[in-house]
Short mmCIF file of C-alpha atoms and ligand atoms in Angstrom, two decimals:
data_model
loop_
_atom_site.label_atom_id
_atom_site.label_comp_id
_atom_site.label_asym_id
_atom_site.label_seq_id
_atom_site.Cartn_x
_atom_site.Cartn_y
_atom_site.Cartn_z
CA MET A 203 128.46 57.44 101.91
CA LYS A 204 124.78 56.85 101.96
CA ILE A 205 122.73 59.90 103.41
CA SER A 206 121.28 57.56 106.09
CA GLU A 207 124.76 56.81 107.30
CA ARG A 208 125.98 60.41 107.57
CA GLN A 209 126.73 61.51 111.16
CA SER A 210 128.02 64.71 112.45
CA VAL A 211 131.65 64.60 113.65
CA HIS A 212 130.57 66.90 116.35
CA GLY A 213 128.27 64.60 118.20
CA GLN A 214 124.73 63.12 118.24
CA TRP A 215 121.91 63.48 120.97
CA SER A 216 121.36 60.37 122.82
CA SER A 217 117.60 60.29 122.10
CA ARG A 218 114.59 62.32 120.70
CA TRP A 219 114.01 63.66 124.19
CA THR A 220 117.33 65.25 124.61
CA PHE A 221 117.11 66.88 121.44
CA ILE A 222 113.66 68.28 122.22
CA MET A 223 115.15 69.44 125.61
CA ALA A 224 118.15 70.95 123.91
CA ALA A 225 116.29 72.68 121.16
CA THR A 226 113.68 73.98 123.68
CA GLY A 227 116.44 75.05 125.98
CA ALA A 228 118.00 77.03 122.82
CA ALA A 229 114.70 78.42 122.23
CA VAL A 230 113.36 79.39 125.64
CA GLY A 231 115.65 82.06 126.99
CA LEU A 232 115.86 85.79 127.59
CA GLY A 233 113.89 86.26 124.39
CA ASN A 234 110.67 84.94 126.14
CA ILE A 235 110.98 86.26 129.62
CA TRP A 236 112.97 89.49 129.11
CA LYS A 237 112.43 90.46 125.55
CA PHE A 238 108.84 89.41 124.76
CA PRO A 239 107.19 91.59 127.68
CA TYR A 240 109.15 94.73 126.87
CA LEU A 241 108.53 94.59 123.18
CA THR A 242 104.71 93.86 123.83
CA GLY A 243 104.81 96.93 126.10
CA GLN A 244 106.50 99.24 123.80
CA ASN A 245 104.26 98.11 120.87
CA GLY A 246 101.07 98.68 122.65
CA GLY A 247 100.06 95.12 123.76
CA SER A 248 97.62 92.65 122.12
CA ALA A 249 98.04 93.43 118.40
CA PHE A 250 101.69 92.79 118.74
CA VAL A 251 100.90 89.63 120.43
CA LEU A 252 98.53 88.42 117.95
CA VAL A 253 100.99 89.20 115.03
CA TYR A 254 103.64 87.33 116.95
CA ILE A 255 101.40 84.31 117.48
CA VAL A 256 100.39 84.25 113.74
CA CYS A 257 104.03 84.46 112.81
CA VAL A 258 104.97 81.44 115.10
CA ALA A 259 102.23 79.31 113.90
CA ALA A 260 102.48 80.19 110.09
CA LEU A 261 106.38 80.81 109.59
CA GLY A 262 107.99 79.59 112.68
CA ILE A 263 106.78 75.89 112.73
CA PRO A 264 107.34 75.37 108.91
CA LEU A 265 110.77 77.05 109.04
CA MET A 266 111.65 75.15 112.01
CA MET A 267 110.95 71.84 110.14
CA ALA A 268 112.99 73.13 107.26
CA GLU A 269 115.87 73.93 109.40
CA ILE A 270 115.96 70.56 111.31
CA LEU A 271 115.57 68.72 107.93
CA LEU A 272 118.56 70.69 106.38
CA GLY A 273 120.80 70.07 109.52
CA ARG A 274 119.95 66.41 109.74
CA ARG A 275 120.65 65.80 106.02
CA GLY A 276 123.92 67.83 105.84
CA ARG A 277 125.08 66.64 109.46
CA SER A 278 127.46 69.43 109.82
CA THR A 279 128.07 73.17 110.56
CA PRO A 280 125.38 75.51 108.95
CA ILE A 281 128.27 76.62 106.50
CA ARG A 282 129.44 73.20 105.43
CA THR A 283 125.74 71.78 105.58
CA MET A 284 124.78 74.36 103.05
CA GLN A 285 127.85 73.37 100.98
CA VAL A 286 127.16 69.82 100.95
CA LEU A 287 123.41 70.28 100.19
CA ALA A 288 124.20 72.83 97.31
CA GLU A 289 126.32 70.25 95.78
CA GLU A 290 123.72 67.55 96.32
CA THR A 291 121.03 69.76 94.73
CA ASN A 292 123.28 70.76 91.93
CA THR A 293 122.96 74.35 92.50
CA THR A 294 125.29 77.26 93.24
CA GLN A 295 127.50 77.51 96.33
CA TRP A 296 126.25 80.90 96.88
CA TRP A 297 123.55 79.32 99.17
CA GLN A 298 126.37 78.88 101.75
CA ILE A 299 125.44 82.66 102.60
CA ILE A 300 122.62 81.14 104.76
CA GLY A 301 125.50 79.51 106.91
CA TRP A 302 127.71 82.45 106.81
CA SER A 303 124.93 84.94 107.84
CA GLY A 304 123.62 82.66 110.57
CA THR A 305 127.19 82.05 112.05
CA LEU A 306 127.71 85.97 112.18
CA ALA A 307 124.23 86.66 113.56
CA GLY A 308 124.77 84.14 116.25
CA MET A 309 127.93 85.80 117.35
CA LEU A 310 126.41 89.34 117.20
CA ILE A 311 123.47 88.28 119.23
CA LEU A 312 125.47 86.58 121.71
CA SER A 313 127.67 89.77 122.22
CA TYR A 314 124.65 91.58 123.73
CA TYR A 315 122.63 88.60 125.19
CA SER A 316 125.63 88.23 127.45
CA VAL A 317 125.22 91.63 128.66
CA ILE A 318 121.68 90.83 129.66
CA GLY A 319 122.70 87.37 131.02
CA GLY A 320 124.95 89.45 133.13
CA TRP A 321 122.13 91.32 134.59
CA THR A 322 120.43 88.21 135.33
CA LEU A 323 123.32 87.20 137.29
CA ALA A 324 123.63 90.50 139.25
CA TYR A 325 119.86 89.97 140.15
CA ILE A 326 120.36 86.76 141.66
CA PHE A 327 122.73 88.31 144.18
CA LYS A 328 120.71 91.27 144.90
CA SER A 329 117.58 88.93 145.59
CA ILE A 330 119.64 86.58 147.77
CA GLY A 331 121.04 89.60 149.62
CA GLY A 332 117.39 90.85 150.30
CA THR A 333 117.70 94.22 148.41
CA PHE A 334 114.14 94.03 147.30
CA ASN A 335 112.37 93.35 150.58
CA GLY A 336 109.47 95.59 150.70
CA ALA A 337 110.51 97.42 147.45
CA SER A 338 108.37 99.83 145.65
CA GLY A 339 107.95 100.45 141.97
CA GLN A 340 110.21 103.31 142.38
CA PHE A 341 112.73 101.88 144.45
CA ALA A 342 113.21 98.86 141.78
CA ALA A 343 113.25 101.43 139.01
CA ASP A 344 116.08 103.48 140.86
CA THR A 345 117.97 100.42 141.53
CA PHE A 346 117.80 99.30 137.96
CA SER A 347 119.00 102.72 136.66
CA ALA A 348 121.90 102.89 139.35
CA PHE A 349 122.92 99.30 138.18
CA THR A 350 122.80 99.87 134.40
CA GLY A 351 124.40 103.35 134.88
CA SER A 352 127.66 101.75 135.85
CA GLY A 353 129.70 100.58 133.03
CA THR A 354 132.08 98.91 135.37
CA ILE A 355 129.52 96.86 137.01
CA LEU A 356 128.14 95.70 133.78
CA PHE A 357 131.59 95.03 132.51
CA ILE A 358 132.20 92.75 135.35
CA TRP A 359 128.75 90.67 134.92
CA HIS A 360 129.13 90.36 131.04
CA THR A 361 132.61 88.98 131.66
CA VAL A 362 131.28 86.50 134.28
CA PHE A 363 128.40 85.37 131.93
CA MET A 364 130.78 84.96 129.02
CA VAL A 365 133.04 82.63 131.00
CA LEU A 366 130.12 80.63 132.09
CA THR A 367 128.87 80.34 128.47
CA MET A 368 132.17 79.36 126.96
CA GLY A 369 132.98 76.76 129.67
CA VAL A 370 130.02 74.75 128.76
CA VAL A 371 130.65 75.08 125.20
CA ALA A 372 134.21 74.04 125.53
CA GLY A 373 132.84 70.88 126.99
CA GLY A 374 131.12 69.59 123.86
CA VAL A 375 127.74 68.26 123.08
CA GLN A 376 127.60 65.24 125.20
CA GLY A 377 129.77 66.56 128.24
CA GLY A 378 128.31 70.14 128.34
CA LEU A 379 125.09 70.77 126.58
CA GLU A 380 123.11 67.60 127.49
CA LYS A 381 123.57 67.89 131.24
CA ALA A 382 122.75 71.39 131.44
CA VAL A 383 119.28 71.19 130.07
CA GLN A 384 117.45 68.14 131.50
CA PHE A 385 115.48 69.33 134.63
CA LEU A 386 115.79 73.02 134.58
CA MET A 387 113.32 73.89 132.02
CA PRO A 388 110.39 72.24 133.70
CA THR A 389 111.26 73.85 136.98
CA LEU A 390 111.34 77.32 135.01
CA PHE A 391 107.78 76.40 133.82
CA ILE A 392 106.53 75.75 136.98
CA LEU A 393 107.84 78.84 138.57
CA LEU A 394 106.47 81.01 136.07
CA VAL A 395 102.99 79.44 136.61
CA LEU A 396 103.24 80.32 140.26
CA MET A 397 104.39 83.86 139.26
CA VAL A 398 101.25 84.13 137.26
CA GLY A 399 99.18 82.98 140.41
CA TYR A 400 100.80 85.81 142.21
CA SER A 401 99.78 88.37 139.65
CA MET A 402 96.27 87.16 140.06
CA THR A 403 96.38 88.50 143.61
CA THR A 404 97.34 91.97 142.60
CA GLY A 405 93.81 92.95 141.60
CA PHE A 406 95.14 93.95 138.05
CA PHE A 407 95.02 90.54 136.42
CA GLY A 408 92.03 91.32 134.32
CA LYS A 409 93.88 94.48 133.02
CA GLY A 410 96.94 92.63 132.29
CA LEU A 411 94.99 90.07 130.30
CA ALA A 412 92.97 92.65 128.48
CA PHE A 413 96.15 94.48 127.57
CA LEU A 414 97.76 91.22 126.09
CA PHE A 415 94.70 89.65 124.54
CA THR A 416 92.14 92.29 123.34
CA PRO A 417 93.26 93.01 119.96
CA ASP A 418 93.48 96.90 119.17
CA PHE A 419 94.55 97.10 115.60
CA SER A 420 94.87 100.85 115.71
CA LYS A 421 98.21 100.08 117.59
CA LEU A 422 99.53 98.07 114.67
CA THR A 423 102.16 99.82 112.54
CA GLY A 424 104.60 98.70 109.89
CA ALA A 425 107.39 98.88 112.60
CA SER A 426 105.51 97.03 115.09
CA MET A 427 104.78 94.04 112.69
CA LEU A 428 108.26 93.90 111.81
CA SER A 429 109.08 93.75 115.48
CA ALA A 430 106.70 90.93 116.09
CA MET A 431 107.97 89.02 113.17
CA GLY A 432 111.50 89.52 114.32
CA GLN A 433 110.61 88.29 117.77
CA ALA A 434 109.11 85.09 116.42
CA PHE A 435 112.26 84.32 114.71
CA PHE A 436 114.40 85.34 117.59
CA SER A 437 112.39 83.59 120.17
CA LEU A 438 112.30 80.32 118.18
CA SER A 439 116.10 80.61 117.43
CA LEU A 440 115.28 80.55 113.59
CA GLY A 441 117.01 81.81 110.53
CA MET A 442 120.41 81.61 111.78
CA GLY A 443 121.62 77.96 111.76
CA THR A 444 121.18 77.31 115.54
CA ILE A 445 118.34 74.95 114.94
CA MET A 446 120.21 73.56 112.07
CA ILE A 447 123.15 72.57 113.83
CA TYR A 448 121.17 71.15 116.66
CA GLY A 449 119.17 69.22 113.92
CA SER A 450 122.59 67.81 112.65
CA TYR A 451 122.90 66.11 115.94
CA VAL A 452 119.43 64.32 115.49
CA PRO A 453 118.90 60.61 115.39
CA ARG A 454 117.33 59.57 112.12
CA ASP A 455 114.13 58.18 113.76
CA THR A 456 113.14 61.47 115.11
CA SER A 457 109.80 62.95 113.84
CA ILE A 458 110.63 66.42 112.67
CA ALA A 459 107.16 67.74 112.29
CA SER A 460 105.89 66.81 115.93
CA THR A 461 109.28 67.81 117.53
CA SER A 462 108.91 71.25 115.83
CA VAL A 463 105.25 71.76 117.07
CA ALA A 464 106.45 70.62 120.62
CA ILE A 465 109.13 73.02 120.71
CA ALA A 466 107.18 76.06 119.39
CA LEU A 467 104.27 75.41 121.90
CA ALA A 468 106.63 75.25 124.68
CA ASP A 469 108.49 78.43 123.52
CA THR A 470 105.13 80.40 123.07
CA GLY A 471 103.74 79.19 126.19
CA VAL A 472 106.54 80.42 128.21
CA ALA A 473 106.52 84.00 126.52
CA LEU A 474 102.78 84.18 127.32
CA LEU A 475 103.19 83.07 130.91
CA ALA A 476 105.90 85.72 131.21
CA GLY A 477 103.49 88.38 129.83
CA MET A 478 100.59 87.25 132.19
CA ALA A 479 103.00 87.27 135.15
CA ILE A 480 104.51 90.85 134.47
CA PHE A 481 101.54 93.09 133.20
CA PRO A 482 99.24 92.89 136.06
CA ILE A 483 102.37 93.88 138.22
CA VAL A 484 103.11 96.72 135.93
CA PHE A 485 99.57 98.03 136.27
CA ALA A 486 99.24 97.45 139.90
CA ASN A 487 102.44 99.41 140.63
CA ASN A 488 101.74 102.19 138.00
CA LEU A 489 104.81 101.24 136.07
CA GLU A 490 105.24 102.24 132.37
CA PRO A 491 104.61 98.93 130.24
CA GLY A 492 106.77 100.75 127.46
CA SER A 493 109.85 101.19 129.65
CA GLY A 494 112.01 98.99 127.41
CA PRO A 495 114.80 96.54 128.29
CA GLY A 496 114.70 97.06 131.88
CA LEU A 497 111.03 95.96 132.22
CA ILE A 498 111.24 92.71 134.01
CA PHE A 499 113.98 94.10 136.24
CA GLN A 500 111.85 96.68 137.42
CA THR A 501 108.59 94.83 137.73
CA LEU A 502 109.40 91.41 139.17
CA PRO A 503 111.71 92.56 142.20
CA VAL A 504 108.49 94.44 143.40
CA ALA A 505 106.40 91.47 143.32
CA PHE A 506 109.19 89.36 144.98
CA GLY A 507 109.72 92.19 147.52
CA ASN A 508 106.12 92.13 148.66
CA MET A 509 105.17 88.50 148.73
CA THR A 510 105.67 85.99 151.48
CA GLY A 511 108.83 83.95 150.73
CA GLY A 512 109.74 86.38 147.92
CA GLN A 513 113.30 86.59 148.91
CA ALA A 514 113.81 82.86 148.32
CA PHE A 515 111.39 82.89 145.35
CA GLY A 516 112.96 85.80 143.52
CA SER A 517 116.35 84.22 144.06
CA LEU A 518 115.31 80.85 142.51
CA PHE A 519 113.46 82.81 139.78
CA PHE A 520 116.64 84.62 138.65
CA ILE A 521 118.82 81.58 138.98
CA LEU A 522 116.39 79.75 136.54
CA LEU A 523 116.18 82.66 134.32
CA LEU A 524 120.14 82.74 134.22
CA ILE A 525 119.97 78.90 133.27
CA ALA A 526 117.48 79.53 130.54
CA ALA A 527 119.72 82.35 129.21
CA TRP A 528 122.74 80.00 129.38
CA THR A 529 121.13 77.13 127.53
CA SER A 530 120.51 79.77 124.64
CA SER A 531 123.61 81.39 124.70
CA ILE A 532 125.70 78.14 124.23
CA SER A 533 123.70 77.59 121.04
CA LEU A 534 124.24 80.98 119.74
CA ILE A 535 128.07 80.45 119.45
CA GLU A 536 127.96 76.75 118.63
CA PRO A 537 127.84 77.44 114.83
CA LEU A 538 130.96 79.58 115.02
CA VAL A 539 132.92 77.23 117.39
CA THR A 540 132.16 74.18 115.29
CA TRP A 541 133.18 76.06 112.02
CA LEU A 542 136.58 76.99 113.46
CA ILE A 543 137.06 73.29 114.51
CA GLU A 544 136.03 72.02 111.25
CA THR A 545 138.06 74.74 109.09
CA TYR A 546 141.18 75.17 111.06
CA GLY A 547 141.36 71.81 112.87
CA MET A 548 141.29 73.58 116.39
CA THR A 549 140.50 71.80 119.46
CA ARG A 550 137.19 72.54 120.90
CA ILE A 551 138.74 74.22 123.73
CA LYS A 552 140.82 76.70 121.69
CA ALA A 553 137.92 77.32 119.24
CA SER A 554 135.72 78.17 122.41
CA LEU A 555 138.48 80.46 123.63
CA TYR A 556 138.78 82.59 120.35
CA SER A 557 135.03 82.90 119.68
CA GLY A 558 134.50 83.75 123.45
CA ILE A 559 137.06 86.44 123.44
CA PHE A 560 135.99 88.06 120.20
CA THR A 561 132.36 88.10 121.32
CA TRP A 562 133.18 89.47 124.61
CA LEU A 563 135.14 92.34 123.18
CA LEU A 564 131.96 93.17 120.96
CA GLY A 565 129.90 93.02 123.87
CA LEU A 566 131.61 96.07 125.40
CA GLY A 567 129.77 98.27 122.84
CA THR A 568 126.54 96.99 124.49
CA VAL A 569 127.85 97.27 128.12
CA TRP A 570 128.59 100.97 127.42
CA SER A 571 125.35 101.76 125.37
CA PHE A 572 123.59 101.86 128.58
CA ASN A 573 125.96 104.31 130.22
CA ARG A 574 129.03 106.02 128.68
CA TRP A 575 127.68 105.59 125.15
CA ALA A 576 123.98 106.14 125.88
CA GLU A 577 123.82 109.26 123.96
CA LEU A 578 125.70 108.01 120.98
CA THR A 579 123.14 107.01 118.51
CA PHE A 580 122.80 106.09 114.89
CA LEU A 581 119.37 106.73 113.25
CA GLY A 582 118.17 107.12 116.84
CA LEU A 583 119.36 103.69 117.89
CA THR A 584 122.05 103.04 120.49
CA PHE A 585 124.67 100.45 119.62
CA PHE A 586 122.69 97.79 121.62
CA ASP A 587 119.29 98.93 119.88
CA LEU A 588 121.06 98.65 116.41
CA LEU A 589 122.65 95.36 117.03
CA ASP A 590 119.25 93.99 118.10
CA PHE A 591 117.44 95.49 115.20
CA VAL A 592 119.98 94.25 112.58
CA THR A 593 120.06 90.70 113.90
CA SER A 594 116.40 90.00 114.93
CA ASN A 595 114.52 92.13 112.43
CA LEU A 596 116.79 91.82 109.51
CA MET A 597 119.35 88.95 109.61
CA LEU A 598 117.19 86.24 110.94
CA PRO A 599 114.11 86.98 108.71
CA LEU A 600 116.18 87.30 105.60
CA GLY A 601 118.01 83.93 106.61
CA GLY A 602 114.41 82.55 106.95
CA ILE A 603 113.54 83.52 103.52
CA LEU A 604 116.61 81.95 101.88
CA ILE A 605 116.00 78.78 103.83
CA ALA A 606 112.49 78.71 102.83
CA LEU A 607 113.43 79.02 99.12
CA PHE A 608 116.11 76.44 99.30
CA VAL A 609 114.18 73.75 100.98
CA GLY A 610 110.91 74.78 99.03
CA TRP A 611 112.24 75.16 95.39
CA LEU A 612 115.60 73.61 95.14
CA MET A 613 115.70 70.53 97.03
CA ARG A 614 113.97 67.59 95.47
CA ALA A 615 110.78 66.64 96.98
CA ASP A 616 111.80 63.02 97.45
CA SER A 617 114.65 64.47 99.63
CA THR A 618 112.53 66.53 101.81
CA LYS A 619 109.82 63.89 101.88
CA ALA A 620 112.28 61.35 102.99
CA GLU A 621 113.57 63.71 105.79
CA LEU A 622 110.19 64.91 107.12
CA ASN A 623 108.67 61.22 106.62
CA ILE A 624 105.04 62.72 106.98
CA HIS A 625 102.49 60.04 105.74
CA ASN A 626 99.66 62.35 105.37
CA PRO A 627 99.89 63.81 101.84
CA ALA A 628 97.70 66.75 102.55
CA ILE A 629 100.11 67.86 105.61
CA TYR A 630 103.08 67.57 103.35
CA ALA A 631 101.42 69.59 100.69
CA ALA A 632 100.61 72.28 103.29
CA TRP A 633 104.15 72.49 104.66
CA GLN A 634 105.43 72.74 101.09
CA ALA A 635 102.96 75.56 100.32
CA LEU A 636 104.13 77.31 103.63
CA VAL A 637 107.75 77.31 102.76
CA ARG A 638 107.29 77.90 98.95
CA TYR A 639 105.05 80.70 98.96
CA ILE A 640 103.67 81.85 102.39
CA ALA A 641 106.83 82.36 104.29
CA PRO A 642 109.15 84.11 101.61
CA VAL A 643 106.28 86.38 100.52
CA ALA A 644 105.05 87.22 104.06
CA VAL A 645 108.42 88.04 105.37
CA PHE A 646 109.08 90.18 102.33
CA ILE A 647 105.96 92.05 102.69
CA VAL A 648 106.46 92.83 106.27
CA LEU A 649 109.98 94.04 105.52
CA LEU A 650 108.93 96.27 102.76
CA ASN A 651 106.03 97.45 104.95
CA ALA A 652 108.23 98.40 107.67
CA ILE A 653 110.61 100.47 105.63
CA GLY A 654 107.54 102.41 104.21
CA LEU A 655 107.45 100.83 100.79
CA LEU A 656 104.06 99.41 101.02
N1 LIG B 37 115.81 81.83 121.40
C1 LIG B 37 116.50 82.49 122.34
C2 LIG B 37 115.73 83.31 123.22
O1 LIG B 37 114.67 83.44 123.23
C3 LIG B 37 117.74 83.28 121.71
C4 LIG B 37 118.23 82.87 120.46
C5 LIG B 37 118.12 83.28 119.18
C6 LIG B 37 118.98 81.67 120.67
C7 LIG B 37 118.74 82.82 118.17
C8 LIG B 37 119.70 81.02 119.58
C9 LIG B 37 119.51 81.57 118.42
O2 LIG B 37 116.16 83.75 124.33
#
């Protein structure tokens, strides 16, 4: 069969626009609104933000192009795509490791992502019920620690979130995913802009901006650079096959380069807006920027509790955050589900059920790492921290290196040229240099630097 006739058996996006919306839906999620601010706070602010932005531009965009290209050429699950493309390139089947590690990483990430998605769900109900009306910073912090202190409550919300996720996944590409992403992303964006507007009234907007954007390189350590790079991969959903599998549903006439730039801009824009909304509130209420995963759940309720219309506004915000988390979570498990379908001939429903149950079970480790197992640490990290570290900071960047090497060195230039369809030779050459040299070397240096070998 000619490559131009290859199609994924799992589906096809109905247009370039649906692909952009779906890929942006996968990229924009808890990573932008929950994780980016708390990592920024923990890593001292602006220097972290700067490294993050450089990583998005220099590694993120070229690697996203590489991943979409692989997906669209292979038209299958990440594992099978790598198998087909390794054959096509006459190279060893070991490259399938990209697919295997990505599929595993997606499941590992979803196991804790679902727990945080559950927090979001719970906060919708707290907001609707008026819990935060007139809340002080102390009250929001106490509410949060009482909430995460209960293993049973987190267990219930984690379960509900998993059921929501697997419900959409079982519906398939056309039925489930497309419908979920159409209107909600733009609404979330507008709401964030309004939140930034509120932060301007706190009197601490300038301090928030300075914290985010005045580089202070004394704060930059090997560990914080690794964390910024890991966050770039996590936030753009790179290095683990999600973008590859979404790429496998992309129509042939879609421009990979401009689509990648659009997705990266939207993703980074949302993260920066979230930072600009949150830090002024942190400073205005004497909260601790480095307080960790609870940061947005301790800051935003204070804002909602003290603004006019805050109850409605806050409820809407958490609903939209839930949807952003939802569209990301379905993409995390898509590689595993389609692999089960392809390999064992399962129905989508059965494959979703098995993947869901397994991931849910693993998620219990994260549920308890905030209460029952909080003291149980390995190298100073709780179960949740460890999972997050291994996936975001190791598996995704290493997956990225392999993807860059495969696309840059092994695939023939005429294949990558044909997929990317870039007419300007200078742009193609720049992309090629980025995936051949810059991306693998940079990721490698950051990793070595973080473990203290440089
Ligand atoms: N990018 C998503 C977020 O920022 C998380 C994600 C990572 C989704 C990897 C898919 C793959 O929330």
